[in-house]
Coordinates of C-alpha atoms in Angstrom, one line a residue:
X323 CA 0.0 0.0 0.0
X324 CA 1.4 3.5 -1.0
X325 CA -0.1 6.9 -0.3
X326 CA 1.8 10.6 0.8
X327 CA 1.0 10.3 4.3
X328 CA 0.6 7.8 6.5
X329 CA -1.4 8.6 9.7
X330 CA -1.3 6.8 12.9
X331 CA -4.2 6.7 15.0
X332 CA -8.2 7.9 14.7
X333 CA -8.5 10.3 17.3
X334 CA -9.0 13.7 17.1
X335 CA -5.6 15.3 15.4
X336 CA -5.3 11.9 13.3
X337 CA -9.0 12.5 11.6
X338 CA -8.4 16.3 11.2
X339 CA -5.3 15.9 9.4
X340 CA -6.6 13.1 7.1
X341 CA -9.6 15.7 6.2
X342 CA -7.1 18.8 6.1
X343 CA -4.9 16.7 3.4
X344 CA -7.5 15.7 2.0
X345 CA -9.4 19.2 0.9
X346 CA -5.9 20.0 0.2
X347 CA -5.6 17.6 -2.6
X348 CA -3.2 15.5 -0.4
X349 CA -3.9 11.8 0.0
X350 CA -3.7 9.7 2.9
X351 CA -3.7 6.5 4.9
X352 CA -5.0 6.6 8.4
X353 CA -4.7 3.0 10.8
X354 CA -6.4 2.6 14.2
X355 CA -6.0 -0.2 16.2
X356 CA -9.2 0.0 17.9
X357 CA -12.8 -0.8 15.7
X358 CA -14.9 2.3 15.0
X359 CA -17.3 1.5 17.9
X360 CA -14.4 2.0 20.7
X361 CA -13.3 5.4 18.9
X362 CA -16.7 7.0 18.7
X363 CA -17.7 5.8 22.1
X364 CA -14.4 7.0 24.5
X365 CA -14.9 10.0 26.5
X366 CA -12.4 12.8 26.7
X367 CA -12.5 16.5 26.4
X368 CA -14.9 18.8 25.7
X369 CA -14.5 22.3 25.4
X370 CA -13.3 23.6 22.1
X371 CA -11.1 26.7 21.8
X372 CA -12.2 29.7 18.9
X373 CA -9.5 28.7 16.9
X374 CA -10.8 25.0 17.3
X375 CA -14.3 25.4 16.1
X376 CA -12.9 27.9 13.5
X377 CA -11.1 24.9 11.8
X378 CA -13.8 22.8 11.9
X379 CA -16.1 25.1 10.1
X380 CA -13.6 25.7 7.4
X381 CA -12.9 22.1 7.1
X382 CA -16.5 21.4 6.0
X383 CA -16.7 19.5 9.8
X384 CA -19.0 22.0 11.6
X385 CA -22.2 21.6 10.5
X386 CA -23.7 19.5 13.7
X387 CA -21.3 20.9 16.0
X388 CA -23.0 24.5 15.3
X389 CA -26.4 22.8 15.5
X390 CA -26.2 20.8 18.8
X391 CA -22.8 22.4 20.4
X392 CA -23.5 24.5 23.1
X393 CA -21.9 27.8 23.2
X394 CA -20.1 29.8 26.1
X395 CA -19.1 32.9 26.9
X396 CA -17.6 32.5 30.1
X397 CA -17.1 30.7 32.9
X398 CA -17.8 30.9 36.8
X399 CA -14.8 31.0 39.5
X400 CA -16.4 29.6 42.3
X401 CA -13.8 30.9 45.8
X402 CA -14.6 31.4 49.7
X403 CA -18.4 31.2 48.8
X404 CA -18.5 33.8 46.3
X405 CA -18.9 33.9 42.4
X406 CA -17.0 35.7 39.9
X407 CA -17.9 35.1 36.2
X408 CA -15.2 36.0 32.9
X409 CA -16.9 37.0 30.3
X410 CA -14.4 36.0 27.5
X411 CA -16.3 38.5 24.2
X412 CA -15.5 41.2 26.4
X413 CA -12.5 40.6 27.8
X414 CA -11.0 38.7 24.3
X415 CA -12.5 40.9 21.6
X416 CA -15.9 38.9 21.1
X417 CA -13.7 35.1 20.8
X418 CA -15.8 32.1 23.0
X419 CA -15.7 28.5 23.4
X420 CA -18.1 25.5 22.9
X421 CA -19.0 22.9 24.6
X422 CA -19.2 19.3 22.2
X423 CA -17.1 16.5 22.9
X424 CA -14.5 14.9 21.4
X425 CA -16.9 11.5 20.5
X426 CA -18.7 14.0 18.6
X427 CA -16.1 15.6 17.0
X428 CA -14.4 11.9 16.4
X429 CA -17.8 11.0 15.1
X430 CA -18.3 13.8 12.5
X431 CA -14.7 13.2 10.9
X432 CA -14.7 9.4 10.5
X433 CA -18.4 10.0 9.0
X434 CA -16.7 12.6 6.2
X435 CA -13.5 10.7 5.9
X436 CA -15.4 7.3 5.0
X437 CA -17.8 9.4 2.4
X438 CA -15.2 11.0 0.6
X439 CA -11.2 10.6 2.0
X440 CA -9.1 8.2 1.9
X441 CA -8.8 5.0 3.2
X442 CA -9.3 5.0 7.2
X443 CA -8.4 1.5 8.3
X444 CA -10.1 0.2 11.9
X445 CA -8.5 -2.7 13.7
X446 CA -5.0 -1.9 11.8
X447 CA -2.5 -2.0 14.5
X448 CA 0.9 0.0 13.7
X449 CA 3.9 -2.6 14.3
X450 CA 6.7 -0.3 13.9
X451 CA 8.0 2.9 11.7
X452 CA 11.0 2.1 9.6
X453 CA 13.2 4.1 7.6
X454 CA 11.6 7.3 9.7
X455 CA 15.5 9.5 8.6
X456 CA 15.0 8.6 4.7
X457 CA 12.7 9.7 2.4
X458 CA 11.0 6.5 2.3
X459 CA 9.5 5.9 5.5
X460 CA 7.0 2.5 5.9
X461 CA 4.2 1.8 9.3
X462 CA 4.5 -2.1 9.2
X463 CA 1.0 -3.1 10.1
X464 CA -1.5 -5.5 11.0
X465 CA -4.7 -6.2 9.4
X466 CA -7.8 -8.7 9.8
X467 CA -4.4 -11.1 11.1
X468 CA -2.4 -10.5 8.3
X469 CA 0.7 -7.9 8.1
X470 CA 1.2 -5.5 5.7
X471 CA 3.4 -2.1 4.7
X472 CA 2.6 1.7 4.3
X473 CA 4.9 3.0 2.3
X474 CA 4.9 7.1 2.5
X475 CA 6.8 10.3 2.3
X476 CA 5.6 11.6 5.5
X477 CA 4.4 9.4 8.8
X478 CA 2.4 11.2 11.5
X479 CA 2.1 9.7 15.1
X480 CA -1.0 10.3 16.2
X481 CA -1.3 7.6 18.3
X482 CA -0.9 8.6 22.0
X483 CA 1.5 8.7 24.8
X484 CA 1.6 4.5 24.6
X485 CA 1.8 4.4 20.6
X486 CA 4.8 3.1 18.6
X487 CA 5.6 6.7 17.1
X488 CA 6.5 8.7 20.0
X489 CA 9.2 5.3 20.9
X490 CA 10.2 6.0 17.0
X491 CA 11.8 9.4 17.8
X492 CA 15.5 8.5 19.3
X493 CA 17.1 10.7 22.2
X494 CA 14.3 12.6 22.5
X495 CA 14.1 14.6 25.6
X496 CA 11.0 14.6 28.0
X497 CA 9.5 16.8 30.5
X498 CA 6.7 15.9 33.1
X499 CA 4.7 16.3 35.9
X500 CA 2.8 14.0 38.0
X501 CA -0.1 15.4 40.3
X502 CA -0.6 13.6 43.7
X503 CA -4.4 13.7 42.8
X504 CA -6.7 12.8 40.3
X505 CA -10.8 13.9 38.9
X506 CA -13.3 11.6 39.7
X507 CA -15.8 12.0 36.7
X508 CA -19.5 11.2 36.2
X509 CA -21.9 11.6 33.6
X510 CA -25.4 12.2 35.4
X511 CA -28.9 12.3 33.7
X512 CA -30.3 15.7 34.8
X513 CA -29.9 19.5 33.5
X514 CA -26.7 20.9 34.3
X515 CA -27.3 23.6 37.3
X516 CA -25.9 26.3 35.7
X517 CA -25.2 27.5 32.3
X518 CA -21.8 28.0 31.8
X519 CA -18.6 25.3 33.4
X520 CA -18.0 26.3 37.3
X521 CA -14.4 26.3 38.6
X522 CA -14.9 26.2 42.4
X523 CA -11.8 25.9 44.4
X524 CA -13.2 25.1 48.5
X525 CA -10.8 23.7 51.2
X526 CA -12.1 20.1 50.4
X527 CA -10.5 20.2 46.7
X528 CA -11.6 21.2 43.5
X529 CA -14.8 20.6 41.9
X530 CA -15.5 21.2 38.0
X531 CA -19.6 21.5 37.1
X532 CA -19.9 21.3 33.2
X533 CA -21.8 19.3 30.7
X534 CA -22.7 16.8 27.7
X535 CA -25.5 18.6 26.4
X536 CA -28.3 20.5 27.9
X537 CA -29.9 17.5 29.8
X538 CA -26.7 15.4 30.8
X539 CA -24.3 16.6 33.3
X540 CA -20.6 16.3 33.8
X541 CA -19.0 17.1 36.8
X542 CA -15.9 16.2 38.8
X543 CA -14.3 16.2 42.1
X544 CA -10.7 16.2 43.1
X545 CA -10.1 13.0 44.7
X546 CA -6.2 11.2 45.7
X547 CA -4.8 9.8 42.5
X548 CA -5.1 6.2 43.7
X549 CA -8.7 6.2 44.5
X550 CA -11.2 3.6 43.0
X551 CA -14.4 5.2 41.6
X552 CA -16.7 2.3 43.0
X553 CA -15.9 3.8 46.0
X554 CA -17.6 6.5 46.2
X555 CA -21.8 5.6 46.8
X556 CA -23.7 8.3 44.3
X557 CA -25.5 10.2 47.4
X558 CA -21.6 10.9 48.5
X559 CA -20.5 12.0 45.5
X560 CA -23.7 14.1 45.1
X561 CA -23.4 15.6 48.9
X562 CA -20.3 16.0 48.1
X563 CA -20.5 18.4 45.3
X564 CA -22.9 20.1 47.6
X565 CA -19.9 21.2 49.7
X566 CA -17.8 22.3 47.3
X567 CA -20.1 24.8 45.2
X568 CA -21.5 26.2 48.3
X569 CA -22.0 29.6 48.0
X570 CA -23.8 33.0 50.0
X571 CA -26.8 33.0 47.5
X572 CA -29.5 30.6 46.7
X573 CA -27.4 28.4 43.8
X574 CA -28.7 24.9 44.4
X575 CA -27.1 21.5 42.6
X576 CA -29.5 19.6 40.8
X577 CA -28.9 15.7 41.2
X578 CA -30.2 12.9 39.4
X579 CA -29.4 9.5 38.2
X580 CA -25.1 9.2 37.7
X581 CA -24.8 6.8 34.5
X582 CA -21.1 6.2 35.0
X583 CA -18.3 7.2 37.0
X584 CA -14.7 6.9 36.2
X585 CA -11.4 8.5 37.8
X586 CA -8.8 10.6 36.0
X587 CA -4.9 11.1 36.6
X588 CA -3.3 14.2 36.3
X589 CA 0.0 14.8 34.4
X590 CA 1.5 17.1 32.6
X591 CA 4.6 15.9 30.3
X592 CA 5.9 17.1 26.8
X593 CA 7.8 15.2 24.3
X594 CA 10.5 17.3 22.2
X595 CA 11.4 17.1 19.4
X596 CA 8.2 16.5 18.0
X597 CA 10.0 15.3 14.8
X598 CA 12.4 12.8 13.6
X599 CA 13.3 12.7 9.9
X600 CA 9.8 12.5 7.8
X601 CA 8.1 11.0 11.1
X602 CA 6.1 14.0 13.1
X603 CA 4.4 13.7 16.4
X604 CA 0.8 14.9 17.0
X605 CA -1.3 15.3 19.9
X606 CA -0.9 13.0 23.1
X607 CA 2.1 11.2 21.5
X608 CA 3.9 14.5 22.0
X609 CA 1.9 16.2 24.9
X610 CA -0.3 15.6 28.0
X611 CA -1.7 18.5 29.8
X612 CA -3.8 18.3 32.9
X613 CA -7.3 18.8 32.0
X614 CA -8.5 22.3 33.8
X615 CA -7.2 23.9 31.2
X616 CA -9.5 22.1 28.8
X617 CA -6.3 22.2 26.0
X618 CA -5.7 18.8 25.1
X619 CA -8.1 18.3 22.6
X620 CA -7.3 21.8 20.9
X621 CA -3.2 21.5 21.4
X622 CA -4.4 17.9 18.8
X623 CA -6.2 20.4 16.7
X624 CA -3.0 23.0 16.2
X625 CA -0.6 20.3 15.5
X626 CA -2.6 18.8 12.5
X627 CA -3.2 22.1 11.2
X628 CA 0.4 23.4 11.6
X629 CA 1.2 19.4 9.7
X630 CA -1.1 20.4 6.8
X631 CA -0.2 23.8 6.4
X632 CA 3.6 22.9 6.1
X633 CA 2.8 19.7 4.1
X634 CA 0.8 21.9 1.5
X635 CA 3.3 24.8 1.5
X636 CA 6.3 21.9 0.3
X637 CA 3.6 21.0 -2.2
X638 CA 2.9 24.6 -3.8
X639 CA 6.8 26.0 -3.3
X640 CA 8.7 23.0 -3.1
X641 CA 9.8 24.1 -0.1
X642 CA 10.8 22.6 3.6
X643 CA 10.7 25.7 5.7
X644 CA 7.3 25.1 7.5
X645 CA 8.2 21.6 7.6
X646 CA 11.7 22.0 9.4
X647 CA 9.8 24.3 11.7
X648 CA 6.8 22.3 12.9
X649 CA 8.6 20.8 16.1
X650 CA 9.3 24.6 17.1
X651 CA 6.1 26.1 16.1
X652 CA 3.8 23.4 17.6
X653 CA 6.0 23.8 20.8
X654 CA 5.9 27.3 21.5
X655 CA 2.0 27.1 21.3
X656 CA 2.3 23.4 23.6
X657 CA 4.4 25.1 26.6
X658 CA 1.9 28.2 26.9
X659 CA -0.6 25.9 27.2
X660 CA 1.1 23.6 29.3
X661 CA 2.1 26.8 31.6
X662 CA -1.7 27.6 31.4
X663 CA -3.1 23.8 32.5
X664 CA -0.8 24.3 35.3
X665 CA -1.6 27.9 36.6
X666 CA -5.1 26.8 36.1
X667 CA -4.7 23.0 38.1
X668 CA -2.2 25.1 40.7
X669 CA -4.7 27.8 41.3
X670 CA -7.8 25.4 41.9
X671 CA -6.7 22.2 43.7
X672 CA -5.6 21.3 47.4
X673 CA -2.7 20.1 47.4
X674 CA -2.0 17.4 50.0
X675 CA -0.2 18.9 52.8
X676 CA -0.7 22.4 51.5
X677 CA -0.2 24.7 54.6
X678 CA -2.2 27.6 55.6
X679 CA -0.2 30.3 53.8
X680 CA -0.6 28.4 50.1
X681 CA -4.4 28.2 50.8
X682 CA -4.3 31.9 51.7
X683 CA -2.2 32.3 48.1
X684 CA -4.7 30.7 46.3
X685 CA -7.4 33.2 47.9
X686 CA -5.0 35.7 46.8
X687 CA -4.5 34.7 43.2
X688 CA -8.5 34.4 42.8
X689 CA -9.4 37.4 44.2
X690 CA -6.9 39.1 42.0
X691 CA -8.4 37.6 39.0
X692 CA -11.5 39.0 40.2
X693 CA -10.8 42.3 41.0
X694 CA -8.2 43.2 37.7
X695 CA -9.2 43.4 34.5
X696 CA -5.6 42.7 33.4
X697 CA -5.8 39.7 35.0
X698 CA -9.0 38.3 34.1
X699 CA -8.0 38.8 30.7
X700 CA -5.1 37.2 30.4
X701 CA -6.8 33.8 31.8
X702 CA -10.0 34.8 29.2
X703 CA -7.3 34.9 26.4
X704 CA -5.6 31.7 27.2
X705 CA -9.1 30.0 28.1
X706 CA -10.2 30.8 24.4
X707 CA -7.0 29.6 23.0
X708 CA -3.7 30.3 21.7
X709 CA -2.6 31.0 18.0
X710 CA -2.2 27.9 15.8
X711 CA 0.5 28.3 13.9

């Protein structure tokens, strides 16, 4: 099998790519090693940048996200029993966020790339990337038990932190942080109780109130990274919630049926280079950010569109300038993030063993935030997202 790039993995920055090449007149190969059931069905992120939903439009990808999306202009920081909402068209020059997941997103690429890309392979399991430093690099693969070859110009790893690509890259050099506590999710059946996503940072530990759509719920609590989910009964989780989003007014928590409860590390790490040869990394094979920023999914989106951009300038000019760059320019746009995801997870959480004088920091960093337009902004303009490219 022969095509111009070879894509590994059908999440979010794999599909976009494949449809970006491909309304660029670029063919391509995309394998995932799961069956189309699994990728459509796994929960991730859900809150997608300007720049994020501004891609998918152009792509010709945006049609049901505009219809059932749900979007925001700001968020609540919830602190010491008080409310503070950013209002992000104000503060950003009229830029917001929306709230679909990444199923959906998942879900509305595989649909186009099946109608009218090229091939998207399910159940094809990348063996290994050879010949990554010539300029005829092959995915060894296997497919419905038999193994096979992808011969390319270009490979992109978009195939997560335990893929093959990321291993491809030799003498890289990575940087990480592990958090000594973890979000335990659930999906609930019941009308979010507020609008817009709720920060709310209370002595128990953070608390996150968002949603799937306007009559399912999504909400998480900071719990220690080892904790089991079955352990917490739903009328604990529910109560609580309760605590955490307390607040001097009348704000009440709606509860209802919890459909499914899961736990979440938190980690930080990046990956450079993000190249090797004609192999390129994208998404969580390069990058993991915690997720109160809400960057991961969007950091996916700037690295395939940074890919296709270069990719289609070598094809118009002949030449490699945007391609020798993409390690650098996809970085500079991963570390602000990854500085934001940390401000954010740094400003919200309790940190085990945190002594009075940090909690009192915190306070001090939120009231700031509340109280200076400068401030606020600068977490509005990194909320909506950073420039791609």
């Amino acid at each position: 099998m022969r095509t111009t790039v070879g894509i590994i993995g059908a999440g979010p920055a794999g599909l976009l790519l494949a449809r970006l090449l491909h309304n660029a007149g670029i063919d391509s190969v995309v394998l995932e090693s799961r069956d189309r059931a699994y990728v459509e069905r796994r929960q991730r992120a859900g809150i997608l940048e300007q720049g994020t939903v501004d891609v998918l439009r152009e792509a010709g990808a945006g049609e049901r996200m505009d219809r059932e999306g749900l979007r925001h202009d700001g968020i609540e920081l919830r602190f010491a029993r008080r409310r503070h909402r950013v209002d992000f068209p104000a503060l950003t020059g009229g830029r917001s966020v929306m709230v679909y997941a990444q199923t959906e997103v998942c879900k509305d690429l595989i649909a186009l790339q099946l109608k009218d890309g090229g091939p998207l392979l399910f159940e094809a399991e990348a063996l290994a990337v050879e010949g990554a430093d010539t300029d005829r690099p092959r995915v060894r693969f296997r497919h419905r038990g038999a193994e096979d070859v992808l011969e390319c110009d270009y490979v992109v790893g978009c195939d997560g932190y335990w893929g093959i690509a990321r291993a491809a890259v030799p003498d890289g050099r990575t940087f990480e942080r592990a958090y000594p506590f973890g979000w335990l999710g659930i999906l609930a059946d019941v009308a979010p109780s507020h609008d817009e996503l709720v920060y709310a940072r209370h002595e128990r530990g953070f608390a996150l109130l968002s949603m799937r759509s306007p009559s399912v719920s999504r909400i998480y609590l900071q719990v220690p990274a080892d904790t089991d989910a079955d352990s917490w009964g739903d009328e604990q989780i529910w109560d609580e919630l309760e605590r955490r989003f307390e607040t001097d007014d009348d704000w009440s928590l709606r509860r209802g049926p919890i459909t499914q409860k899961s736990v979440t590390p938190m980690r930080s790490y990046v990956h450079e280079p993000m190249r090797h040869g004609r192999l390129f990394l994208a998404g969580d094979a390069a990058h993991i950010v915690p997720p109160t920023g809400a960057k991961g999914l969007n950091l996916a989106v700037g690295d395939a569109v940074t890919f296709a951009r270069a990719l289609s300038h070598r094809t118009a000019t002949g030449s490699d300038d945007l391609l020798d760059a993409y390690s650098a320019t996809c970085l500079r746009r991963v570390w602000q993030a990854e500085r934001f995801s940390y401000d954010m997870t740094t400003l919200l959480h309790t940190a085990p063993g945190a002594t009075p004088f940090e909690d009192r920091l915190q306070l001090a960093r939120l009231d700031r935030i509340a109280s200076s337009r400068a401030a606020e902004t600068d977490l509005a303009e990194a909320y909506t997202g950073f420039p791609i490219g």
